[in-house]
mmCIF file of C-alpha atoms in Angstrom:
data_model
loop_
_atom_site.group_PDB
_atom_site.id
_atom_site.type_symbol
_atom_site.label_atom_id
_atom_site.label_comp_id
_atom_site.label_asym_id
_atom_site.label_seq_id
_atom_site.Cartn_x
_atom_site.Cartn_y
_atom_site.Cartn_z
ATOM 1 C CA MET P 1 0.000 0.000 0.000
ATOM 2 C CA THR P 2 2.739 2.461 0.946
ATOM 3 C CA LEU P 3 4.683 1.657 -2.220
ATOM 4 C CA HIS P 4 1.576 2.428 -4.296
ATOM 5 C CA LEU P 5 1.804 5.992 -3.044
ATOM 6 C CA ILE P 6 5.450 6.695 -3.789
ATOM 7 C CA ALA P 7 6.232 5.144 -7.170
ATOM 8 C CA ARG P 8 4.805 3.888 -10.467
ATOM 9 C CA PRO P 9 3.934 0.162 -10.616
ATOM 10 C CA LEU P 10 6.619 -0.567 -13.205
ATOM 11 C CA THR P 11 9.262 1.152 -11.081
ATOM 12 C CA ILE P 12 8.324 -1.222 -8.246
ATOM 13 C CA TYR P 13 8.398 -4.227 -10.605
ATOM 14 C CA PHE P 14 11.842 -3.459 -11.985
ATOM 15 C CA GLY P 15 13.139 -2.640 -8.492
ATOM 16 C CA LYS P 16 12.010 -6.035 -7.212
ATOM 17 C CA LEU P 17 13.319 -7.762 -10.357
ATOM 18 C CA LEU P 18 16.719 -6.133 -9.865
ATOM 19 C CA PHE P 19 16.823 -7.228 -6.218
ATOM 20 C CA ASN P 20 15.914 -10.817 -7.182
ATOM 21 C CA LEU P 21 18.551 -10.797 -9.927
ATOM 22 C CA ILE P 22 21.288 -9.674 -7.543
ATOM 23 C CA LEU P 23 20.179 -12.157 -4.856
ATOM 24 C CA LEU P 24 19.895 -15.146 -7.217
ATOM 25 C CA GLY P 25 23.104 -14.193 -9.048
ATOM 26 C CA ALA P 26 25.052 -14.087 -5.778
ATOM 27 C CA LEU P 27 23.485 -17.379 -4.600
ATOM 28 C CA ASN P 28 24.280 -19.126 -7.898
ATOM 29 C CA ILE P 29 27.912 -17.960 -7.904
ATOM 30 C CA PHE P 30 28.274 -19.062 -4.266
ATOM 31 C CA THR P 31 26.748 -22.484 -5.086
ATOM 32 C CA VAL P 32 29.031 -22.982 -8.109
ATOM 33 C CA ILE P 33 32.095 -22.180 -5.981
ATOM 34 C CA LEU P 34 30.970 -24.703 -3.330
ATOM 35 C CA TYR P 35 30.372 -27.376 -6.017
ATOM 36 C CA LEU P 36 33.781 -26.815 -7.608
ATOM 37 C CA LEU P 37 35.523 -26.940 -4.231
ATOM 38 C CA PHE P 38 33.725 -29.724 -2.411
ATOM 39 C CA VAL P 39 31.930 -32.050 -4.862
ATOM 40 C CA THR P 40 34.442 -34.678 -5.946
ATOM 41 C CA GLY P 41 34.437 -35.492 -9.635
ATOM 42 C CA PHE P 42 32.540 -32.315 -10.617
ATOM 43 C CA THR P 43 34.390 -30.709 -13.475
ATOM 44 C CA VAL P 44 33.081 -28.357 -16.130
ATOM 45 C CA GLY P 45 34.041 -29.396 -19.641
ATOM 46 C CA ASN P 46 32.882 -26.233 -21.414
ATOM 47 C CA TYR P 47 32.958 -23.085 -19.278
ATOM 48 C CA LEU P 48 31.298 -20.938 -21.961
ATOM 49 C CA ILE P 49 28.157 -23.102 -22.025
ATOM 50 C CA PHE P 50 28.213 -23.264 -18.234
ATOM 51 C CA SER P 51 28.498 -19.459 -17.828
ATOM 52 C CA VAL P 52 25.763 -18.677 -20.363
ATOM 53 C CA THR P 53 23.500 -21.264 -18.697
ATOM 54 C CA ILE P 54 24.072 -19.713 -15.273
ATOM 55 C CA LEU P 55 23.361 -16.237 -16.689
ATOM 56 C CA LEU P 56 20.185 -17.135 -18.604
ATOM 57 C CA GLY P 57 18.958 -19.426 -15.807
ATOM 58 C CA THR P 58 19.375 -16.658 -13.236
ATOM 59 C CA LEU P 59 17.584 -14.114 -15.456
ATOM 60 C CA GLY P 60 14.691 -16.503 -16.156
ATOM 61 C CA LEU P 61 14.341 -17.616 -12.541
ATOM 62 C CA ALA P 62 14.414 -14.042 -11.217
ATOM 63 C CA SER P 63 11.900 -12.849 -13.793
ATOM 64 C CA ALA P 64 9.435 -15.691 -13.154
ATOM 65 C CA SER P 65 9.840 -15.533 -9.351
ATOM 66 C CA THR P 66 9.159 -11.785 -9.305
ATOM 67 C CA ILE P 67 5.804 -12.006 -11.068
ATOM 68 C CA ILE P 68 4.719 -15.131 -9.156
ATOM 69 C CA ALA P 69 5.580 -13.376 -5.875
ATOM 70 C CA ALA P 70 3.519 -10.357 -6.986
ATOM 71 C CA ILE P 71 0.527 -12.599 -7.796
ATOM 72 C CA ILE P 72 0.550 -14.307 -4.393
ATOM 73 C CA ALA P 73 1.537 -11.208 -2.386
ATOM 74 C CA LYS P 74 -2.014 -10.604 -1.159
ATOM 75 C CA ALA P 75 -2.799 -14.263 -0.400
ATOM 76 C CA ASN P 76 -2.912 -15.465 3.190
ATOM 77 C CA THR P 77 -1.069 -18.740 2.542
ATOM 78 C CA LYS P 78 1.967 -17.464 0.643
ATOM 79 C CA GLY P 79 4.259 -20.273 1.813
ATOM 80 C CA THR P 80 2.016 -23.005 0.414
ATOM 81 C CA LEU P 81 0.879 -21.171 -2.684
ATOM 82 C CA TYR P 82 4.325 -20.228 -3.981
ATOM 83 C CA PRO P 83 5.633 -23.757 -4.719
ATOM 84 C CA VAL P 84 2.252 -24.885 -6.075
ATOM 85 C CA LEU P 85 1.991 -21.938 -8.447
ATOM 86 C CA SER P 86 5.667 -21.672 -9.383
ATOM 87 C CA PHE P 87 6.396 -25.362 -10.109
ATOM 88 C CA PRO P 88 4.538 -25.617 -13.456
ATOM 89 C CA ILE P 89 5.804 -22.195 -14.534
ATOM 90 C CA LEU P 90 9.425 -22.933 -13.605
ATOM 91 C CA LEU P 91 9.464 -26.539 -14.901
ATOM 92 C CA PRO P 92 10.376 -25.705 -18.554
ATOM 93 C CA LEU P 93 13.134 -23.399 -17.309
ATOM 94 C CA LEU P 94 14.549 -25.960 -14.872
ATOM 95 C CA LEU P 95 14.515 -28.818 -17.416
ATOM 96 C CA THR P 96 16.300 -26.686 -20.024
ATOM 97 C CA VAL P 97 18.891 -25.426 -17.554
ATOM 98 C CA ILE P 98 19.565 -29.012 -16.373
ATOM 99 C CA ASN P 99 20.072 -30.124 -19.992
ATOM 100 C CA ALA P 100 22.414 -27.211 -20.734
ATOM 101 C CA THR P 101 24.411 -27.840 -17.547
ATOM 102 C CA LYS P 102 24.723 -31.518 -18.483
ATOM 103 C CA LEU P 103 26.117 -30.516 -21.884
ATOM 104 C CA SER P 104 28.640 -28.151 -20.253
ATOM 105 C CA VAL P 105 29.825 -30.854 -17.844
ATOM 106 C CA GLU P 106 30.153 -33.382 -20.683
ATOM 107 C CA GLY P 107 32.349 -30.906 -22.579
ATOM 108 C CA ALA P 108 30.024 -30.486 -25.575
ATOM 109 C CA VAL P 109 30.774 -27.806 -28.175
ATOM 110 C CA PHE P 110 28.856 -24.506 -27.981
ATOM 111 C CA GLY P 111 26.764 -25.327 -31.067
ATOM 112 C CA ASP P 112 25.228 -28.324 -29.273
ATOM 113 C CA ALA P 113 23.743 -26.067 -26.600
ATOM 114 C CA VAL P 114 22.334 -23.387 -28.910
ATOM 115 C CA GLY P 115 18.886 -25.034 -28.902
ATOM 116 C CA GLU P 116 18.775 -24.905 -25.109
ATOM 117 C CA PHE P 117 19.809 -21.242 -25.112
ATOM 118 C CA GLN P 118 17.100 -20.396 -27.628
ATOM 119 C CA VAL P 119 14.520 -21.922 -25.284
ATOM 120 C CA LEU P 120 15.951 -20.000 -22.302
ATOM 121 C CA ILE P 121 15.979 -16.681 -24.189
ATOM 122 C CA SER P 122 12.400 -17.247 -25.434
ATOM 123 C CA TYR P 123 11.274 -18.095 -21.892
ATOM 124 C CA LEU P 124 12.927 -14.943 -20.542
ATOM 125 C CA VAL P 125 11.384 -12.709 -23.223
ATOM 126 C CA VAL P 126 7.895 -14.181 -22.784
ATOM 127 C CA ILE P 127 7.894 -13.990 -18.969
ATOM 128 C CA THR P 128 9.352 -10.450 -18.865
ATOM 129 C CA ALA P 129 6.944 -9.170 -21.542
ATOM 130 C CA ILE P 130 3.914 -10.699 -19.782
ATOM 131 C CA SER P 131 5.094 -9.311 -16.441
ATOM 132 C CA TYR P 132 5.580 -5.848 -17.956
ATOM 133 C CA LEU P 133 2.056 -5.863 -19.386
ATOM 134 C CA LEU P 134 0.266 -7.384 -16.401
ATOM 135 C CA PHE P 135 2.104 -6.041 -13.381
ATOM 136 C CA GLU P 136 0.007 -2.887 -13.018
ATOM 137 C CA SER P 137 -3.243 -4.907 -12.875
ATOM 138 C CA ILE P 138 -1.763 -7.463 -10.469
ATOM 139 C CA TRP P 139 -0.339 -4.676 -8.296
ATOM 140 C CA LYS P 140 -3.643 -2.796 -8.041
ATOM 141 C CA GLU P 141 -6.048 -5.678 -7.407
ATOM 142 C CA MET Y 1 -5.825 25.316 -12.085
ATOM 143 C CA LEU Y 2 -6.564 22.054 -10.345
ATOM 144 C CA VAL Y 3 -9.614 19.860 -11.072
ATOM 145 C CA PHE Y 4 -10.292 16.445 -9.548
ATOM 146 C CA THR Y 5 -13.332 14.621 -10.930
ATOM 147 C CA ALA Y 6 -15.016 11.323 -10.121
ATOM 148 C CA ASP Y 7 -17.480 10.182 -12.761
ATOM 149 C CA HIS Y 8 -20.076 7.529 -11.846
ATOM 150 C CA ILE Y 9 -17.714 5.502 -9.695
ATOM 151 C CA ALA Y 10 -18.975 2.080 -8.637
ATOM 152 C CA LYS Y 11 -17.271 -0.747 -6.776
ATOM 153 C CA THR Y 12 -18.333 -4.341 -6.264
ATOM 154 C CA PHE Y 13 -16.421 -7.077 -4.469
ATOM 155 C CA ASN Y 14 -17.383 -10.378 -6.073
ATOM 156 C CA ARG Y 15 -21.138 -9.843 -6.381
ATOM 157 C CA ARG Y 16 -21.512 -7.520 -3.404
ATOM 158 C CA LYS Y 17 -22.121 -3.924 -4.358
ATOM 159 C CA ILE Y 18 -20.194 -1.535 -2.105
ATOM 160 C CA PHE Y 19 -21.373 1.706 -3.713
ATOM 161 C CA ALA Y 20 -22.502 2.980 -7.107
ATOM 162 C CA GLU Y 21 -22.914 6.179 -9.059
ATOM 163 C CA ILE Y 22 -20.543 8.324 -7.015
ATOM 164 C CA SER Y 23 -19.784 11.516 -8.915
ATOM 165 C CA PHE Y 24 -18.254 14.817 -7.892
ATOM 166 C CA SER Y 25 -16.002 17.513 -9.232
ATOM 167 C CA LEU Y 26 -13.622 19.449 -7.007
ATOM 168 C CA GLU Y 27 -11.434 22.449 -7.704
ATOM 169 C CA LYS Y 28 -8.769 24.264 -5.738
ATOM 170 C CA SER Y 29 -9.954 25.314 -2.271
ATOM 171 C CA ASP Y 30 -12.749 22.714 -2.291
ATOM 172 C CA SER Y 31 -13.153 20.218 0.517
ATOM 173 C CA LEU Y 32 -15.274 17.095 0.578
ATOM 174 C CA ALA Y 33 -16.338 14.858 3.467
ATOM 175 C CA ILE Y 34 -17.199 11.248 2.647
ATOM 176 C CA THR Y 35 -19.447 9.795 5.316
ATOM 177 C CA GLY Y 36 -21.292 6.539 5.842
ATOM 178 C CA ARG Y 37 -21.635 3.732 8.331
ATOM 179 C CA ASN Y 38 -18.956 1.055 8.798
ATOM 180 C CA GLY Y 39 -18.611 -1.043 5.662
ATOM 181 C CA SER Y 40 -20.230 1.555 3.418
ATOM 182 C CA GLY Y 41 -17.006 1.858 1.395
ATOM 183 C CA LYS Y 42 -15.440 5.125 2.595
ATOM 184 C CA SER Y 43 -11.913 3.692 2.682
ATOM 185 C CA THR Y 44 -12.482 1.802 -0.573
ATOM 186 C CA LEU Y 45 -13.552 5.042 -2.278
ATOM 187 C CA LEU Y 46 -10.439 6.810 -0.980
ATOM 188 C CA LYS Y 47 -8.250 3.973 -2.306
ATOM 189 C CA ILE Y 48 -9.943 4.319 -5.701
ATOM 190 C CA LEU Y 49 -9.395 8.091 -5.671
ATOM 191 C CA ALA Y 50 -5.717 7.501 -4.850
ATOM 192 C CA ASN Y 51 -5.488 4.962 -7.746
ATOM 193 C CA VAL Y 52 -4.507 2.214 -5.330
ATOM 194 C CA LEU Y 53 -7.631 0.238 -6.294
ATOM 195 C CA SER Y 54 -9.520 0.098 -9.603
ATOM 196 C CA PRO Y 55 -13.206 1.013 -9.703
ATOM 197 C CA THR Y 56 -15.594 -1.574 -11.155
ATOM 198 C CA LYS Y 57 -17.183 1.235 -13.163
ATOM 199 C CA GLY Y 58 -16.513 4.902 -13.732
ATOM 200 C CA GLU Y 59 -13.449 7.093 -14.082
ATOM 201 C CA ILE Y 60 -11.308 9.415 -12.002
ATOM 202 C CA GLU Y 61 -9.761 12.394 -13.729
ATOM 203 C CA MET Y 62 -7.126 14.799 -12.456
ATOM 204 C CA LYS Y 63 -6.346 17.957 -14.379
ATOM 205 C CA ILE Y 64 -3.527 20.330 -13.506
ATOM 206 C CA ASP Y 65 -3.260 23.539 -15.532
ATOM 207 C CA GLY Y 66 -5.553 22.027 -18.175
ATOM 208 C CA LYS Y 67 -3.385 18.931 -18.610
ATOM 209 C CA ILE Y 68 -4.804 15.514 -17.748
ATOM 210 C CA VAL Y 69 -2.628 13.597 -15.280
ATOM 211 C CA LYS Y 70 -2.262 9.870 -16.056
ATOM 212 C CA PRO Y 71 -3.670 7.683 -13.251
ATOM 213 C CA VAL Y 72 -0.229 6.048 -12.741
ATOM 214 C CA ASP Y 73 1.130 9.511 -11.909
ATOM 215 C CA PHE Y 74 -1.608 10.417 -9.400
ATOM 216 C CA PHE Y 75 0.788 9.577 -6.561
ATOM 217 C CA THR Y 76 2.954 12.577 -7.384
ATOM 218 C CA HIS Y 77 0.035 14.955 -6.812
ATOM 219 C CA LEU Y 78 -1.734 13.467 -3.814
ATOM 220 C CA GLY Y 79 -1.030 12.509 -0.243
ATOM 221 C CA LEU Y 80 -2.951 9.881 1.715
ATOM 222 C CA VAL Y 81 -3.268 9.294 5.450
ATOM 223 C CA SER Y 82 -5.132 6.169 6.430
ATOM 224 C CA PRO Y 83 -5.167 3.458 9.104
ATOM 225 C CA TYR Y 84 -4.121 0.750 6.586
ATOM 226 C CA LEU Y 85 -0.989 2.646 5.546
ATOM 227 C CA GLN Y 86 2.062 0.776 6.876
ATOM 228 C CA LEU Y 87 5.356 2.544 7.387
ATOM 229 C CA TYR Y 88 8.586 0.623 7.963
ATOM 230 C CA ASP Y 89 8.830 -0.448 11.620
ATOM 231 C CA GLU Y 90 12.482 -1.457 11.157
ATOM 232 C CA PHE Y 91 13.547 2.121 10.377
ATOM 233 C CA THR Y 92 13.487 5.305 12.440
ATOM 234 C CA GLY Y 93 10.966 8.044 11.716
ATOM 235 C CA TRP Y 94 13.705 10.121 10.051
ATOM 236 C CA GLU Y 95 14.921 7.184 7.929
ATOM 237 C CA ASN Y 96 11.356 6.434 6.780
ATOM 238 C CA LEU Y 97 10.839 9.969 5.505
ATOM 239 C CA ASP Y 98 14.348 10.122 4.047
ATOM 240 C CA ILE Y 99 13.767 6.901 2.049
ATOM 241 C CA PHE Y 100 10.364 8.052 0.791
ATOM 242 C CA MET Y 101 11.877 11.374 -0.286
ATOM 243 C CA LYS Y 102 14.650 9.622 -2.195
ATOM 244 C CA VAL Y 103 12.229 7.193 -3.898
ATOM 245 C CA ARG Y 104 10.053 10.139 -4.919
ATOM 246 C CA GLY Y 105 13.120 11.978 -6.192
ATOM 247 C CA ILE Y 106 12.615 14.982 -3.908
ATOM 248 C CA ASN Y 107 15.754 16.981 -3.167
ATOM 249 C CA ALA Y 108 14.563 18.552 0.068
ATOM 250 C CA SER Y 109 17.110 19.622 2.645
ATOM 251 C CA ASP Y 110 17.464 18.139 6.128
ATOM 252 C CA GLU Y 111 15.996 21.416 7.459
ATOM 253 C CA CYS Y 112 12.761 20.835 5.482
ATOM 254 C CA LEU Y 113 12.512 17.299 6.834
ATOM 255 C CA GLY Y 114 13.215 18.602 10.334
ATOM 256 C CA GLU Y 115 10.500 21.247 10.045
ATOM 257 C CA LEU Y 116 8.002 18.611 8.936
ATOM 258 C CA LEU Y 117 8.873 16.384 11.903
ATOM 259 C CA LYS Y 118 8.627 19.347 14.282
ATOM 260 C CA ARG Y 119 5.242 20.221 12.820
ATOM 261 C CA VAL Y 120 3.871 16.764 13.626
ATOM 262 C CA ASN Y 121 5.664 16.863 16.982
ATOM 263 C CA LEU Y 122 8.015 13.946 16.328
ATOM 264 C CA TRP Y 123 11.319 15.840 16.336
ATOM 265 C CA GLU Y 124 12.440 14.516 19.721
ATOM 266 C CA ARG Y 125 11.713 10.927 18.659
ATOM 267 C CA LYS Y 126 13.048 11.185 15.097
ATOM 268 C CA ASN Y 127 15.878 8.736 15.715
ATOM 269 C CA ASP Y 128 13.714 6.108 17.423
ATOM 270 C CA TYR Y 129 12.549 3.039 15.537
ATOM 271 C CA VAL Y 130 8.944 3.253 14.319
ATOM 272 C CA ARG Y 131 8.194 -0.052 16.088
ATOM 273 C CA THR Y 132 8.665 1.796 19.378
ATOM 274 C CA TYR Y 133 6.134 4.504 18.413
ATOM 275 C CA SER Y 134 2.637 4.590 19.886
ATOM 276 C CA SER Y 135 -0.362 4.393 17.524
ATOM 277 C CA GLY Y 136 -0.783 8.176 17.802
ATOM 278 C CA MET Y 137 2.858 8.791 16.910
ATOM 279 C CA LYS Y 138 2.558 6.472 13.905
ATOM 280 C CA GLN Y 139 -0.483 8.483 12.824
ATOM 281 C CA ARG Y 140 1.577 11.709 13.105
ATOM 282 C CA LEU Y 141 4.352 10.144 11.018
ATOM 283 C CA LYS Y 142 1.773 9.245 8.361
ATOM 284 C CA TYR Y 143 0.940 12.953 8.113
ATOM 285 C CA ALA Y 144 4.616 13.755 7.568
ATOM 286 C CA PHE Y 145 4.689 10.992 4.905
ATOM 287 C CA ALA Y 146 1.614 12.426 3.161
ATOM 288 C CA LEU Y 147 2.832 16.036 3.225
ATOM 289 C CA ILE Y 148 6.472 15.455 2.311
ATOM 290 C CA HIS Y 149 5.919 16.292 -1.384
ATOM 291 C CA LYS Y 150 3.461 19.163 -0.699
ATOM 292 C CA PRO Y 151 0.590 17.493 -2.602
ATOM 293 C CA PRO Y 152 -2.195 19.625 -4.115
ATOM 294 C CA ILE Y 153 -4.719 16.916 -3.161
ATOM 295 C CA LEU Y 154 -4.841 15.497 0.370
ATOM 296 C CA LEU Y 155 -6.913 12.408 1.183
ATOM 297 C CA LEU Y 156 -7.537 11.654 4.849
ATOM 298 C CA ASP Y 157 -9.177 8.491 6.176
ATOM 299 C CA GLU Y 158 -10.294 8.828 9.806
ATOM 300 C CA PRO Y 159 -7.950 11.836 10.182
ATOM 301 C CA THR Y 160 -8.081 12.219 13.943
ATOM 302 C CA SER Y 161 -8.046 8.561 14.996
ATOM 303 C CA ASN Y 162 -5.509 7.696 17.740
ATOM 304 C CA LEU Y 163 -4.551 11.349 18.218
ATOM 305 C CA ASP Y 164 -4.520 13.402 21.427
ATOM 306 C CA ALA Y 165 -5.939 16.937 21.682
ATOM 307 C CA GLU Y 166 -2.675 18.508 20.504
ATOM 308 C CA GLY Y 167 -2.484 16.115 17.553
ATOM 309 C CA ILE Y 168 -6.097 16.819 16.583
ATOM 310 C CA SER Y 169 -5.391 20.547 16.681
ATOM 311 C CA THR Y 170 -2.374 20.041 14.370
ATOM 312 C CA VAL Y 171 -4.512 17.972 11.982
ATOM 313 C CA TYR Y 172 -7.208 20.656 11.848
ATOM 314 C CA GLN Y 173 -4.510 23.218 11.093
ATOM 315 C CA ILE Y 174 -3.182 21.000 8.278
ATOM 316 C CA MET Y 175 -6.742 20.636 6.940
ATOM 317 C CA GLU Y 176 -7.292 24.409 6.939
ATOM 318 C CA GLU Y 177 -3.991 25.001 5.141
ATOM 319 C CA GLN Y 178 -4.799 22.297 2.591
ATOM 320 C CA LYS Y 179 -8.170 23.900 1.860
ATOM 321 C CA LYS Y 180 -6.358 27.108 0.935
ATOM 322 C CA ALA Y 181 -3.616 25.418 -1.085
ATOM 323 C CA GLY Y 182 -5.516 22.651 -2.880
ATOM 324 C CA ILE Y 183 -8.200 20.009 -2.447
ATOM 325 C CA LEU Y 184 -9.071 18.185 0.762
ATOM 326 C CA ILE Y 185 -11.059 14.933 0.852
ATOM 327 C CA VAL Y 186 -11.874 13.385 4.228
ATOM 328 C CA ALA Y 187 -13.496 10.010 4.938
ATOM 329 C CA THR Y 188 -14.960 10.222 8.404
ATOM 330 C CA ASN Y 189 -17.984 9.958 10.642
ATOM 331 C CA ASP Y 190 -16.679 12.442 13.201
ATOM 332 C CA SER Y 191 -18.970 15.492 13.263
ATOM 333 C CA GLU Y 192 -16.062 17.874 13.955
ATOM 334 C CA ASP Y 193 -14.156 16.565 10.915
ATOM 335 C CA ILE Y 194 -17.251 16.865 8.730
ATOM 336 C CA LYS Y 195 -17.744 20.500 9.819
ATOM 337 C CA LYS Y 196 -14.323 21.344 8.354
ATOM 338 C CA CYS Y 197 -15.511 20.422 4.847
ATOM 339 C CA GLU Y 198 -17.765 22.477 2.587
ATOM 340 C CA GLN Y 199 -19.264 19.510 0.709
ATOM 341 C CA ALA Y 200 -20.327 16.043 1.796
ATOM 342 C CA ILE Y 201 -21.256 12.717 0.274
ATOM 343 C CA ASP Y 202 -23.153 10.158 2.328
ATOM 344 C CA LEU Y 203 -22.400 6.701 0.935
ATOM 345 C CA ASN Y 204 -25.442 5.266 2.697
ATOM 346 C CA LEU Y 205 -27.618 7.393 0.465
ATOM 347 C CA GLN Y 206 -25.579 6.376 -2.604
ATOM 348 C CA SER Y 207 -25.721 10.072 -3.421
ATOM 349 C CA ASN Y 208 -24.800 11.335 -6.818
ATOM 350 C CA GLY Y 209 -22.891 14.582 -6.639
ATOM 351 C CA GLY Y 210 -21.341 16.403 -3.729
ATOM 352 C CA SER Y 211 -24.171 18.008 -1.875
ATOM 353 C CA LYS Y 212 -23.399 21.468 -0.601
ATOM 354 C CA LYS Y 213 -23.912 21.684 3.106
#
C-alpha cells in the first residue's frame, strides 16, 4: 500500500526484479564455488556453455519468481501457494537449464547447446513481456 | 488550475455492491467529506481516488493547468493518510521519511525534513525506531509521509483517529492550510471533521454529486 503511493507500478516491478537478480546471481555464484571446491568429480568441460547457462537461468528464474511473488503477495497462505503456483511455470526453465548444464559438464561444443539457449531466451522474453504488461493490474487488485 | 473529478464511480467485491454512481467535481480550495456507516465503502472510495484500487465502473480524472494527469502519476500529486498505511517499523521516523523522499526523487534539505517532523511533533523521537512509536505517533508520522511532497490533493481516512488533543489541533490546522492550497477529501464519521468540509457525500444514500452543506 505504501509503495503504491510513492512510485509507479513498473518502477516497483523493476526494483524487485533487480533485487531478485542480484540475490539469485550471488546465490548461484556461491553455489558454483561450493560445487567446484567440495563435490568430488565435478568438473566443467565447457565453461562458456556453463556461464551462459548460469546467466540465462538466473535471469529466467528471477523474472518468473518476481511475477509469481507479486501474484501471491495478497494471499494469506503465501508459503504453500508459492511452490504450487511456481512449479509448473518454472518446470520448462529448470529442465532446459539441467540439460544445458549436463552438456557443459560433458564438454560439448557450444553449437550443441544453442537449442537450449534459444529456449531460455524465449522463456525470458515471454515472462518479462507478460510481467511488464500485467504487473500494473496485479499490483492494483 | 486544479480539477479532480469522479465520474459515476462504482465498486463491487465479487457480487456484493459496495457503492454505485458516485460523482463529484472538485477544484482548488474545495473540501469534501465522505461519510457513511462502517462497511459503506469510505476507505475503498479513498483507495480508488488515490489509484490504489480500480473502480468496477466509472473514471477518475485529475487535471492540472488544463493537462490531464495519467492515473499512474496520481501519486505525485496526492497525499494519503489512512489506518491501513504501513510505514517501515524497522527504520526510524527520520529514515522512513528520508527513504520516501529519495524514492520520490525529492531533493529537500534536512531542514525541510526537520521542520516537517517538528510540525507533527516527532522531532524529539526522530531517531527512534517506528516499532517503538505509539499508535498516535505512527499516525503523526503518516501525516509527515503524506505532506512530504506538498501534494495539491490530500486524502484523509479517519484523520483524527488515535490522536490526542494537541495532535487533533495540528490535523485541523493542516486541513485548513490544505483547503487554501488545494483540495481536501476526508473520509470520516466524526462530526467535527465533517464540519471542516464544505461539501459532503453520504455513501449510505448512494448520493450522486457532492451536496453542498
